[in-house]
Coordinates of C-alpha atoms in Angstrom, one line a residue:
M88 CA 11.2 9.8 16.1
A89 CA 13.1 13.1 16.6
V90 CA 12.1 13.1 20.3
A91 CA 13.5 9.6 20.8
Q92 CA 16.7 10.6 19.1
E93 CA 17.1 13.6 21.4
M94 CA 16.4 11.4 24.4
G95 CA 19.1 9.0 23.2
R96 CA 21.7 11.8 22.8
G97 CA 20.8 13.3 26.2
M98 CA 21.1 10.1 28.2
N99 CA 24.8 10.5 28.8
C100 CA 24.1 13.6 30.9
V101 CA 21.2 12.2 32.9
K102 CA 21.8 11.4 36.7
P103 CA 22.4 7.6 37.4
M104 CA 19.3 7.5 39.7
F105 CA 17.0 8.9 37.0
K106 CA 18.6 6.4 34.5
A107 CA 17.7 3.5 36.8
A108 CA 14.2 4.7 37.3
L109 CA 13.7 5.2 33.5
A110 CA 15.1 1.7 32.8
I111 CA 12.5 0.2 35.3
S112 CA 9.8 2.3 33.7
L113 CA 10.7 1.1 30.1
C114 CA 10.9 -2.5 31.3
L115 CA 7.4 -2.3 32.9
G116 CA 6.1 -0.6 29.8
A117 CA 7.5 -3.4 27.6
L118 CA 5.7 -6.0 29.7
V119 CA 2.4 -4.2 29.2
V120 CA 2.9 -4.0 25.5
L121 CA 3.8 -7.7 25.5
A122 CA 0.6 -8.5 27.4
R123 CA -1.5 -7.0 24.7
P124 CA -2.0 -8.8 21.4
A125 CA 0.0 -7.3 18.6
Q126 CA -1.9 -5.5 15.9
A127 CA -0.9 -4.9 12.4
T128 CA 0.4 -1.5 11.4
S129 CA 0.4 0.0 7.8
Y130 CA 3.3 2.0 6.7
Y131 CA 2.8 4.4 3.8
V132 CA 5.6 6.2 1.9
T133 CA 4.6 8.7 -0.8
V134 CA 7.3 10.4 -2.9
A135 CA 6.8 13.2 -5.3
G136 CA 9.7 13.4 -7.7
L137 CA 11.0 16.0 -10.1
G138 CA 8.5 17.9 -12.2
G139 CA 10.9 19.4 -14.8
E140 CA 8.4 22.2 -15.3
P141 CA 6.6 24.3 -12.8
E142 CA 3.2 22.9 -13.8
Y143 CA 4.3 19.4 -13.2
E144 CA 6.2 20.3 -10.0
Q145 CA 3.0 21.8 -8.5
R146 CA 0.9 18.9 -9.6
F147 CA 3.1 16.2 -8.2
T148 CA 3.5 18.1 -4.9
A149 CA -0.2 18.7 -4.6
L150 CA -1.0 15.1 -5.2
A151 CA 1.5 14.0 -2.5
K152 CA 0.1 16.5 0.1
D153 CA -3.5 15.3 -0.6
M154 CA -2.5 11.7 -0.3
D155 CA -0.7 12.6 3.0
K156 CA -3.9 14.1 4.4
L157 CA -6.1 11.2 3.3
L158 CA -3.9 8.5 4.7
K159 CA -3.3 10.4 8.0
A160 CA -7.0 10.6 8.5
S161 CA -7.6 6.9 7.7
G162 CA -6.9 5.5 11.2
S163 CA -4.6 5.2 14.2
D164 CA -2.7 2.3 12.7
A165 CA -1.4 4.2 9.7
H166 CA 2.1 5.5 9.9
V167 CA 2.5 8.0 7.0
F168 CA 5.7 9.5 5.5
T169 CA 5.6 12.0 2.6
L170 CA 8.6 13.2 0.7
S171 CA 8.3 16.1 -1.8
G172 CA 10.2 19.0 -3.1
A173 CA 13.8 19.3 -1.6
D174 CA 13.0 16.4 0.8
A175 CA 12.4 14.0 -2.0
T176 CA 16.0 12.8 -2.5
K177 CA 17.5 9.4 -2.7
A178 CA 19.2 9.9 0.7
H179 CA 16.0 10.9 2.4
L180 CA 14.1 8.0 0.8
T181 CA 16.8 5.6 1.9
D182 CA 16.7 6.9 5.4
T183 CA 12.9 6.8 5.6
I184 CA 12.6 3.2 4.5
A185 CA 15.5 2.1 6.6
M186 CA 13.7 3.6 9.7
I187 CA 10.6 1.7 8.7
A188 CA 12.7 -1.5 8.2
R189 CA 13.8 -1.2 11.9
E190 CA 10.2 -0.6 13.2
A191 CA 8.1 -2.8 11.0
K192 CA 7.0 -6.4 12.0
P193 CA 6.2 -9.3 9.6
D194 CA 2.5 -8.9 10.1
D195 CA 2.6 -5.3 9.1
Q196 CA 1.8 -3.9 5.7
F197 CA 4.1 -1.6 3.7
V198 CA 3.1 0.7 0.8
L199 CA 5.4 2.8 -1.4
M200 CA 3.7 5.2 -3.9
L201 CA 5.8 7.1 -6.5
I202 CA 4.5 10.2 -8.3
G203 CA 6.5 12.0 -10.9
H204 CA 8.6 11.3 -14.0
G205 CA 10.4 8.1 -14.7
S206 CA 12.8 7.2 -17.5
F207 CA 13.8 3.9 -19.1
D208 CA 16.8 3.3 -21.3
G209 CA 15.8 -0.1 -22.5
V210 CA 17.5 -1.9 -19.6
E211 CA 17.1 0.2 -16.5
Y212 CA 14.2 2.1 -15.0
K213 CA 14.9 5.3 -13.0
F214 CA 12.6 7.5 -10.8
N215 CA 13.7 11.1 -11.3
L216 CA 14.6 12.9 -8.0
P217 CA 16.5 16.0 -7.0
G218 CA 20.1 14.9 -7.0
P219 CA 20.8 11.3 -7.9
D220 CA 17.9 9.4 -9.4
V221 CA 16.9 6.1 -7.9
S222 CA 16.7 3.0 -10.0
G223 CA 14.2 0.2 -9.9
A224 CA 16.8 -2.1 -8.5
D225 CA 17.5 0.5 -5.8
L226 CA 14.0 0.7 -4.9
A227 CA 13.7 -3.2 -4.7
A228 CA 16.7 -3.3 -2.5
L229 CA 15.3 -0.8 -0.1
C230 CA 11.9 -2.5 0.1
D231 CA 13.6 -5.9 0.5
R232 CA 14.9 -4.6 3.9
V233 CA 11.3 -4.1 5.2
P234 CA 10.3 -7.2 7.1
A235 CA 6.5 -6.7 6.5
K236 CA 5.4 -9.8 4.4
R237 CA 2.6 -7.9 2.6
Q238 CA 4.0 -5.0 0.4
L239 CA 2.6 -2.9 -2.3
I240 CA 4.5 -0.6 -4.7
V241 CA 2.4 1.9 -6.8
N242 CA 4.6 3.4 -9.4
T243 CA 2.5 6.1 -11.2
T244 CA 5.4 7.6 -13.2
S245 CA 6.0 7.8 -16.9
A246 CA 7.9 4.7 -18.1
S247 CA 6.9 2.9 -14.9
G248 CA 6.2 -0.3 -16.7
G249 CA 10.0 -0.7 -17.1
S250 CA 10.3 -1.1 -13.2
I251 CA 8.1 -4.2 -12.9
S252 CA 10.8 -6.8 -13.4
A253 CA 13.1 -5.2 -10.8
L254 CA 10.3 -4.7 -8.2
Q255 CA 8.4 -7.9 -8.4
K256 CA 8.8 -10.4 -5.5
P257 CA 6.6 -13.0 -3.8
G258 CA 4.5 -11.1 -1.2
R259 CA 4.8 -7.8 -3.0
A260 CA 2.2 -6.4 -5.4
V261 CA 3.3 -4.0 -8.0
I262 CA 1.1 -1.5 -9.8
T263 CA 2.4 0.6 -12.7
A264 CA 0.7 3.4 -14.7
T265 CA 2.3 2.2 -17.9
K266 CA 2.5 -1.1 -19.7
T267 CA 6.3 -0.8 -20.6
G268 CA 9.2 1.5 -20.2
T269 CA 8.5 2.9 -23.6
E270 CA 5.3 4.7 -22.7
K271 CA 7.1 7.8 -21.7
N272 CA 4.5 10.5 -21.8
A273 CA 3.3 12.2 -18.6
T274 CA 0.6 10.0 -16.9
V275 CA -2.7 10.9 -15.3
F276 CA -3.0 7.6 -13.4
A277 CA -1.8 9.2 -10.1
R278 CA -4.7 11.7 -10.1
Y279 CA -7.2 8.8 -10.3
W280 CA -5.4 6.6 -7.8
L281 CA -5.8 9.4 -5.3
E282 CA -9.4 9.9 -6.3
A283 CA -10.1 6.2 -5.8
L284 CA -9.0 6.3 -2.2
G285 CA -11.3 9.2 -1.4
D286 CA -14.3 7.8 -3.2
P287 CA -16.6 5.3 -1.3
S288 CA -17.9 4.0 -4.6
T289 CA -14.5 2.3 -5.1
D290 CA -15.5 -0.2 -2.5
L291 CA -17.3 -2.5 -4.9
D292 CA -17.9 -5.4 -2.5
K293 CA -19.3 -3.1 0.1
N294 CA -17.2 -4.5 2.9
E295 CA -16.2 -1.0 4.2
A296 CA -12.6 -1.3 2.9
I297 CA -10.9 -0.2 -0.2
S298 CA -8.6 -2.9 -1.5
A299 CA -5.5 -2.2 -3.7
L300 CA -7.4 -4.1 -6.5
E301 CA -10.5 -2.0 -6.2
A302 CA -8.3 1.2 -6.3
F303 CA -6.5 -0.1 -9.4
Q304 CA -9.7 -0.9 -11.2
Y305 CA -11.2 2.5 -10.4
A306 CA -8.0 4.4 -11.4
D307 CA -7.6 2.4 -14.6
R308 CA -11.2 2.9 -15.6
K309 CA -11.0 6.7 -15.0
T310 CA -7.7 6.9 -16.9
A311 CA -9.3 5.2 -19.9
S312 CA -12.3 7.5 -19.7
F313 CA -10.0 10.6 -19.6
Y314 CA -8.3 9.7 -22.9
E315 CA -11.7 8.9 -24.5
S316 CA -13.3 12.2 -23.3
Q317 CA -10.2 14.2 -24.6
K318 CA -10.4 12.2 -27.9
R319 CA -6.7 11.4 -27.5
L320 CA -4.8 8.1 -28.1
A321 CA -4.0 6.6 -24.8
T322 CA -0.4 6.8 -24.0
E323 CA -0.6 4.8 -20.7
H324 CA -2.0 1.3 -19.9
A325 CA -1.8 0.5 -16.1
M326 CA -0.5 -2.9 -15.1
I327 CA -0.4 -5.3 -12.1
E328 CA 1.8 -8.1 -10.9
D329 CA 1.3 -9.6 -7.5
T330 CA 2.6 -13.2 -7.8
G331 CA 6.3 -12.2 -7.8
K332 CA 7.1 -14.5 -10.6
K333 CA 4.9 -13.8 -13.7
E334 CA 4.5 -11.3 -16.5
A335 CA 2.4 -8.2 -15.5
V336 CA -1.2 -8.1 -16.7
R337 CA -3.9 -5.5 -17.4
A338 CA -6.6 -7.2 -15.3
A339 CA -6.9 -9.7 -12.4
S340 CA -7.7 -13.3 -13.3
T341 CA -8.3 -16.4 -11.3
D342 CA -6.8 -18.3 -14.2
S343 CA -3.4 -16.6 -14.0
G344 CA -3.5 -16.1 -10.2
E345 CA -2.9 -12.4 -10.7
G346 CA -4.9 -10.1 -8.4
L347 CA -5.2 -12.3 -5.3
L348 CA -2.8 -10.3 -3.2
L349 CA -4.2 -7.0 -4.5
S350 CA -7.8 -8.1 -3.7
S351 CA -7.0 -8.7 -0.1
F352 CA -4.6 -5.8 0.5
V353 CA -6.6 -3.2 2.5
L354 CA -5.5 0.3 1.7
L355 CA -8.2 2.2 3.7
R356 CA -11.1 1.4 5.8
L357 CA -14.5 3.1 5.7
G358 CA -17.4 3.8 8.0
E359 CA -17.9 1.3 10.8
A360 CA -14.8 -0.7 9.8
Q361 CA -12.7 2.5 10.3
K362 CA -14.3 2.9 13.7
A363 CA -13.6 -0.7 14.6
A364 CA -10.0 -0.3 13.6
N365 CA -9.6 2.5 16.2
D366 CA -11.6 0.7 18.9
P367 CA -9.3 -1.7 21.0
A368 CA -12.5 -3.7 21.9
K369 CA -13.3 -4.4 18.3
R370 CA -10.0 -4.4 16.5
E371 CA -9.4 -8.1 17.0
L372 CA -12.8 -8.9 15.6
L373 CA -11.9 -6.7 12.6
D374 CA -8.6 -8.5 12.1
K375 CA -10.5 -11.8 12.2
R376 CA -13.0 -10.6 9.6
E377 CA -10.2 -9.4 7.2
A378 CA -8.3 -12.7 7.7
L379 CA -11.6 -14.6 6.7
E380 CA -12.1 -12.4 3.7
R381 CA -8.5 -13.2 2.6
Q382 CA -9.3 -16.9 3.1
I383 CA -12.4 -16.6 0.9
D384 CA -10.5 -14.7 -1.9
T385 CA -7.8 -17.4 -1.8
L386 CA -10.5 -20.2 -2.2
K387 CA -11.9 -18.4 -5.3
Y388 CA -8.5 -18.3 -6.9
Q389 CA -7.9 -22.0 -6.0
K390 CA -11.4 -23.3 -7.1
A391 CA -10.2 -24.7 -10.5
A392 CA -7.6 -26.9 -8.7
M393 CA -10.0 -28.1 -5.9
D394 CA -12.5 -30.9 -5.5
V395 CA -15.9 -29.3 -6.0
E396 CA -17.4 -30.7 -2.8
D397 CA -14.2 -29.7 -0.8
Y398 CA -14.4 -26.2 -2.3
K399 CA -18.1 -25.8 -1.3
K400 CA -17.5 -27.0 2.2
Q401 CA -14.5 -24.8 2.9
L402 CA -16.3 -21.8 1.3
S403 CA -19.4 -22.4 3.3
D404 CA -17.5 -22.8 6.6
A405 CA -15.6 -19.6 5.9
L406 CA -18.8 -17.7 5.0
L407 CA -20.4 -19.0 8.2
Q408 CA -17.5 -17.9 10.3
L409 CA -17.5 -14.4 8.6
A410 CA -21.2 -14.0 9.4
K411 CA -20.6 -14.8 13.1
V412 CA -17.7 -12.3 13.3
Q413 CA -19.7 -9.7 11.5
E414 CA -22.6 -10.2 14.0
E415 CA -20.2 -9.5 16.9
L416 CA -18.8 -6.5 15.2
D417 CA -22.4 -5.1 14.7
K418 CA -23.2 -5.4 18.4

């Protein structure tokens, strides 16, 4: 982005003939891009906020750096932005998301992950940053500008449950480390969320992709085990909300509808799926496979409201198409 900005500032000094040649080149390049099928991009923003104490400061920064490495190694379609230390300000966060809002397309995915301390005064949640804090309403307004229709906000801070009502929106999944804004102790959920993305065992359905729901289930389970092993009363209870209009819950359910978006929200691909994502010859097939998997997940959530025979037929058709696509991917 910095290179592009420098080019823009320098154009006033470029000779007219070179300007014309550059314009022709850009037009031809645009035609080539338009000739290729558009592929979805995933935008990841990780923010490590204030620690208050050196121990927490180091912990939050280390988690953000490890997340940065993991995401950048995940594939060519991942655009990763990490803010920590002095860079983790409200102004820098605003600029980063504004830039993504200009670049992102409706078919892209957007993920915002918050690591650090949060506060809740009974009315408003705030994420603690150097300088002015950022409120839940501020975060929601920033994310609303991003045109990506599929969004995920993972708030791992203390008191993060107090941010759900401000952040929830149709098409946006929200995960928080705490049940309410009154769970104000430091959390361990972020540690296990990162661990989930780096552990292949998180992929429970063995489709070579870690979904946001699988990562949540892994991190939630590990968090509970931590408090049990330490013989401590749990002071955090992770929550999900992905319908944009209901109360947050502790677990996905086809009855409530919670978990559908999370179950189909691919965070990271593994093995052959990751290779296919970086292979132009197979990327379109991979996109078809993931679209069929989303269709199957949707059917499972709609089963109770469907005619039994219609459900069986649609499910069989989708599974047959999925098998054919997988066969092509395996060649």
